[in-house]
Coordinates of C-alpha atoms in Angstrom, one line a residue:
M43 CA 0.0 -0.1 0.0
L44 CA 1.2 3.5 -0.7
S45 CA 2.3 5.6 2.1
E46 CA 2.2 9.4 2.4
T47 CA 5.8 9.6 1.2
N48 CA 4.9 8.0 -2.1
E49 CA 4.1 11.2 -3.8
V50 CA 4.3 12.1 -7.5
N51 CA 7.8 13.1 -8.4
E52 CA 10.1 13.9 -11.3
R53 CA 10.5 10.3 -12.2
T54 CA 6.7 10.0 -12.4
Y55 CA 6.5 12.9 -14.9
R56 CA 9.5 11.5 -16.9
G57 CA 7.8 8.1 -17.1
A58 CA 4.5 9.7 -18.3
S59 CA 6.6 11.5 -21.0
V60 CA 8.3 8.3 -22.1
I61 CA 5.0 6.6 -22.4
E62 CA 3.6 9.4 -24.4
L63 CA 6.6 9.6 -26.7
I64 CA 6.8 5.9 -27.4
H65 CA 3.1 5.5 -27.8
T66 CA 3.0 8.3 -30.3
A67 CA 5.8 6.6 -32.2
T68 CA 3.8 3.4 -32.4
L69 CA 0.8 5.3 -33.7
V70 CA 2.8 6.9 -36.4
H71 CA 4.1 3.5 -37.4
D72 CA 0.7 1.9 -37.2
D73 CA -0.7 4.4 -39.7
V74 CA 2.1 3.3 -42.1
V75 CA 1.4 -0.5 -41.5
D76 CA -2.4 0.1 -41.9
D77 CA -2.0 2.5 -44.8
S78 CA -4.3 4.9 -42.9
N79 CA -4.6 8.5 -44.1
R80 CA -6.3 9.8 -40.8
R81 CA -5.4 10.0 -37.2
R82 CA -7.9 11.5 -34.7
G83 CA -9.5 13.6 -37.4
F84 CA -6.3 14.9 -39.0
F85 CA -4.2 13.7 -41.9
S86 CA -1.6 11.2 -40.8
I87 CA 2.1 11.9 -41.2
N88 CA 2.3 9.2 -44.0
A89 CA -0.6 10.9 -45.8
L90 CA 1.1 14.3 -45.7
W91 CA 4.7 13.3 -46.2
K92 CA 4.7 9.7 -47.4
N93 CA 5.8 6.4 -45.6
K94 CA 9.6 7.2 -45.6
I95 CA 9.2 10.4 -43.5
A96 CA 6.6 8.7 -41.3
V97 CA 8.9 5.7 -40.4
L98 CA 11.7 8.2 -39.6
V99 CA 9.6 10.3 -37.4
G100 CA 8.3 7.3 -35.6
D101 CA 11.9 6.2 -35.0
Y102 CA 13.0 9.7 -33.8
L103 CA 10.1 9.7 -31.3
L104 CA 11.1 6.3 -30.1
S105 CA 14.7 7.2 -29.6
K106 CA 13.7 10.4 -27.8
G107 CA 11.6 8.4 -25.3
L108 CA 14.5 5.9 -24.8
L109 CA 17.1 8.6 -24.2
L110 CA 14.8 10.3 -21.7
S111 CA 14.9 7.3 -19.5
I112 CA 18.6 6.4 -20.1
D113 CA 19.9 9.9 -19.5
N114 CA 18.2 10.0 -16.1
G115 CA 19.0 6.5 -15.1
D116 CA 15.3 5.3 -15.1
F117 CA 16.2 1.8 -16.3
D118 CA 13.4 0.1 -14.2
L119 CA 10.8 2.4 -15.9
L120 CA 12.4 1.8 -19.4
R121 CA 12.1 -2.0 -18.9
I122 CA 8.4 -1.7 -18.2
I123 CA 7.7 0.3 -21.4
S124 CA 10.1 -1.8 -23.5
V125 CA 8.2 -5.0 -22.6
A126 CA 5.0 -3.2 -23.6
V127 CA 6.3 -2.2 -27.0
R128 CA 7.5 -5.8 -27.7
E129 CA 4.1 -7.3 -26.8
M130 CA 2.2 -4.7 -28.8
S131 CA 4.3 -5.8 -31.9
E132 CA 3.7 -9.5 -31.0
G133 CA 0.0 -8.8 -30.8
E134 CA -0.2 -7.0 -34.1
L135 CA 1.7 -9.9 -35.8
L136 CA -0.6 -12.5 -34.2
Q137 CA -3.6 -10.6 -35.4
I138 CA -2.3 -10.4 -38.9
E139 CA -1.5 -14.2 -38.9
K140 CA -5.0 -15.1 -37.7
A141 CA -6.8 -12.7 -40.0
R142 CA -5.5 -14.6 -43.0
R143 CA -7.1 -17.9 -41.9
L144 CA -10.1 -16.5 -39.9
D145 CA -9.6 -19.3 -37.5
I146 CA -9.3 -17.3 -34.3
V147 CA -10.8 -18.6 -31.2
E148 CA -11.8 -16.7 -28.0
D149 CA -8.7 -17.5 -26.0
I150 CA -6.5 -16.2 -29.0
Y151 CA -8.6 -13.1 -29.2
Y152 CA -7.9 -12.3 -25.6
E153 CA -4.2 -12.8 -26.1
I154 CA -4.3 -10.4 -29.1
I155 CA -6.1 -7.6 -27.3
R156 CA -4.1 -8.2 -24.1
K157 CA -0.9 -7.6 -26.1
K158 CA -2.1 -5.0 -28.6
T159 CA -4.1 -2.8 -26.3
A160 CA -4.2 -3.8 -22.7
T161 CA -0.4 -4.0 -22.3
L162 CA 0.1 -0.3 -23.0
I163 CA -2.5 0.7 -20.3
A164 CA -1.0 -1.9 -18.0
S165 CA 2.5 -0.3 -18.4
C166 CA 1.1 3.0 -17.7
C167 CA -0.3 1.9 -14.4
A168 CA 2.7 -0.1 -13.5
L169 CA 5.2 2.7 -14.4
G170 CA 3.2 5.1 -12.2
A171 CA 3.4 2.8 -9.2
K172 CA 7.1 2.0 -9.9
S173 CA 8.1 5.6 -10.0
V174 CA 7.1 6.1 -6.4
S175 CA 7.5 2.7 -4.8
E176 CA 9.8 -0.4 -4.8
D177 CA 6.9 -2.6 -3.7
E178 CA 6.8 -5.1 -6.5
I179 CA 3.5 -6.5 -5.2
L180 CA 2.0 -3.1 -5.6
V181 CA 3.5 -2.6 -9.0
E182 CA 2.1 -6.0 -10.2
K183 CA -1.3 -5.1 -8.7
M184 CA -1.4 -1.8 -10.6
R185 CA -0.2 -3.5 -13.8
K186 CA -3.0 -6.0 -13.6
F187 CA -5.5 -3.2 -12.9
G188 CA -4.3 -1.5 -16.1
E189 CA -4.5 -4.7 -18.1
L190 CA -8.1 -5.3 -17.1
I191 CA -9.0 -1.8 -18.2
G192 CA -7.4 -2.3 -21.5
M193 CA -9.3 -5.5 -22.1
A194 CA -12.6 -3.8 -21.3
F195 CA -11.5 -0.8 -23.5
Q196 CA -10.9 -3.0 -26.6
I197 CA -14.1 -4.9 -26.3
K198 CA -16.0 -1.6 -26.1
D199 CA -14.2 -0.6 -29.3
D200 CA -15.3 -3.8 -30.8
L201 CA -19.0 -3.2 -30.0
F202 CA -18.7 0.3 -31.6
D203 CA -18.4 -1.5 -35.0
Y204 CA -21.9 -2.8 -34.6
T205 CA -23.7 0.4 -33.6
D206 CA -25.3 3.1 -35.6
D207 CA -24.2 5.9 -33.3
A208 CA -22.1 8.8 -34.8
I209 CA -18.9 7.9 -33.1
G210 CA -16.4 8.8 -35.8
K211 CA -15.8 5.1 -36.7
P212 CA -17.5 3.7 -39.8
T213 CA -19.9 0.9 -39.0
G214 CA -18.5 -2.4 -40.1
I215 CA -15.0 -1.3 -40.6
D216 CA -13.6 -4.3 -38.5
I217 CA -15.5 -6.7 -40.8
K218 CA -14.2 -4.9 -43.9
E219 CA -10.7 -5.4 -42.6
Q220 CA -11.3 -9.0 -41.7
K221 CA -10.7 -8.5 -37.9
M222 CA -12.1 -11.2 -35.8
T223 CA -13.6 -9.4 -32.8
L224 CA -15.5 -10.9 -29.8
P225 CA -19.0 -10.4 -31.0
L226 CA -18.2 -12.1 -34.3
I227 CA -16.2 -14.9 -32.7
Y228 CA -19.1 -15.7 -30.3
A229 CA -21.7 -15.6 -33.3
L230 CA -19.5 -18.0 -35.3
N231 CA -19.2 -20.4 -32.3
N232 CA -22.9 -20.5 -31.8
C233 CA -24.4 -21.1 -35.3
S234 CA -24.9 -23.9 -37.8
P235 CA -22.1 -25.0 -40.1
K236 CA -24.0 -23.6 -43.0
E237 CA -24.3 -20.2 -41.3
K238 CA -20.6 -20.2 -40.3
S239 CA -19.6 -21.0 -43.9
W240 CA -21.8 -18.1 -45.2
C241 CA -20.3 -15.6 -42.7
I242 CA -16.7 -16.5 -43.3
N243 CA -17.3 -16.4 -47.0
S244 CA -18.9 -13.0 -46.6
I245 CA -15.9 -11.6 -44.6
K246 CA -13.3 -13.1 -46.9
N247 CA -14.8 -12.4 -50.2
H248 CA -17.5 -9.9 -49.9
N249 CA -16.2 -7.4 -47.2
K250 CA -16.4 -4.5 -49.6
D251 CA -20.1 -5.1 -50.3
K252 CA -22.0 -2.8 -48.1
K253 CA -25.2 -4.9 -48.1
R254 CA -23.3 -8.0 -47.3
V255 CA -21.5 -6.3 -44.4
K256 CA -24.8 -5.1 -43.0
E257 CA -26.2 -8.7 -43.2
V258 CA -23.1 -9.9 -41.3
I259 CA -23.7 -7.3 -38.6
Q260 CA -27.3 -8.3 -38.3
F261 CA -26.3 -11.9 -38.1
V262 CA -23.9 -11.1 -35.2
K263 CA -26.7 -9.3 -33.4
D264 CA -29.2 -12.2 -34.0
K265 CA -26.7 -14.6 -32.4
N266 CA -26.3 -12.5 -29.3
G267 CA -22.8 -11.6 -30.0
L268 CA -23.1 -8.1 -28.7
I269 CA -24.8 -9.2 -25.5
Y270 CA -22.0 -11.7 -24.9
A271 CA -19.3 -9.2 -25.5
E272 CA -21.0 -6.7 -23.1
Q273 CA -21.1 -9.3 -20.4
K274 CA -17.4 -10.1 -20.8
M275 CA -16.6 -6.3 -20.8
A276 CA -18.5 -5.9 -17.7
A277 CA -16.7 -8.8 -16.0
F278 CA -13.3 -7.1 -16.7
Q279 CA -14.7 -3.9 -15.3
Q280 CA -15.7 -5.6 -12.1
E281 CA -12.4 -7.3 -11.6
A282 CA -10.6 -4.0 -12.1
L283 CA -12.8 -2.4 -9.5
Q284 CA -12.1 -5.2 -7.1
I285 CA -8.5 -4.5 -7.2
L286 CA -9.1 -1.0 -6.1
E287 CA -11.4 -2.0 -3.1
N288 CA -8.3 -2.6 -0.8
F289 CA -6.9 0.7 -1.3
P290 CA -7.7 3.5 1.3
Q291 CA -10.3 6.1 0.2
S292 CA -8.7 9.1 -1.7
E293 CA -9.3 11.4 -4.6
Y294 CA -6.9 9.2 -6.6
K295 CA -8.9 6.1 -5.9
D296 CA -12.0 7.9 -7.0
A297 CA -10.3 9.1 -10.2
L298 CA -9.3 5.5 -11.1
S299 CA -12.8 4.2 -10.3
L300 CA -14.2 6.9 -12.7
M301 CA -11.8 5.9 -15.3
V302 CA -12.8 2.2 -15.2
N303 CA -16.5 3.2 -15.5
Y304 CA -15.7 5.7 -18.3
V305 CA -14.1 2.9 -20.4
I306 CA -17.4 1.1 -20.8
E307 CA -19.7 4.0 -20.8
R308 CA -17.9 6.1 -23.4
K309 CA -19.7 7.0 -26.6
K310 CA -16.6 7.0 -28.8

């Protein structure tokens, strides 16, 4: 448990800066990998200055983050974020491999989102704890807390693909990109062989057909894929809140609780 002496310090701020620099670097590189022209409503770097410049900018941001830690001797913090970057890369490669065959099962899906999304949030929470405490049990507890938030966050993202809300993300984009998300995985595991064959064929060969994509979305809804994903998301949320229960009451605990709830209640 944190004591009164475990206050935010320069190491905490440096750690937050390293996270932001390296995360931004991965986003710049992601836009190259995904051939994406937009990032948060603006033109991506590769859209403005082509891939070569984008890769170099990503490398520059990565090196700035690494040097910020190295120059200040924050090797313990650097290790946390370096592990996260490695896992994010592994998650992306695993998703690409599975997307080609569309043979993903639920356990593999969790492994992909744990590495691609949850590991970054987990590293943020672990790094914050590590910057003020040498208590490895505490650091691991906060890492797990962040991982659970990340899992819930990604499932919420998956659900957006099946809603008609104006959230800034085109409906059905995951299907068009042949991404196997939790609602779809559940639907495929709870349908007849004929329905499964039709759905996989639709994703593989007709993912640019708007009418067919809408039919797949409706199929997932009819098979209760959204309800199942919402239940799993809520389970991750409750597990994260459970971790916070043993901490003393404070404004920081309240803020973390609000963050957990925001993850599943957000509209975009």
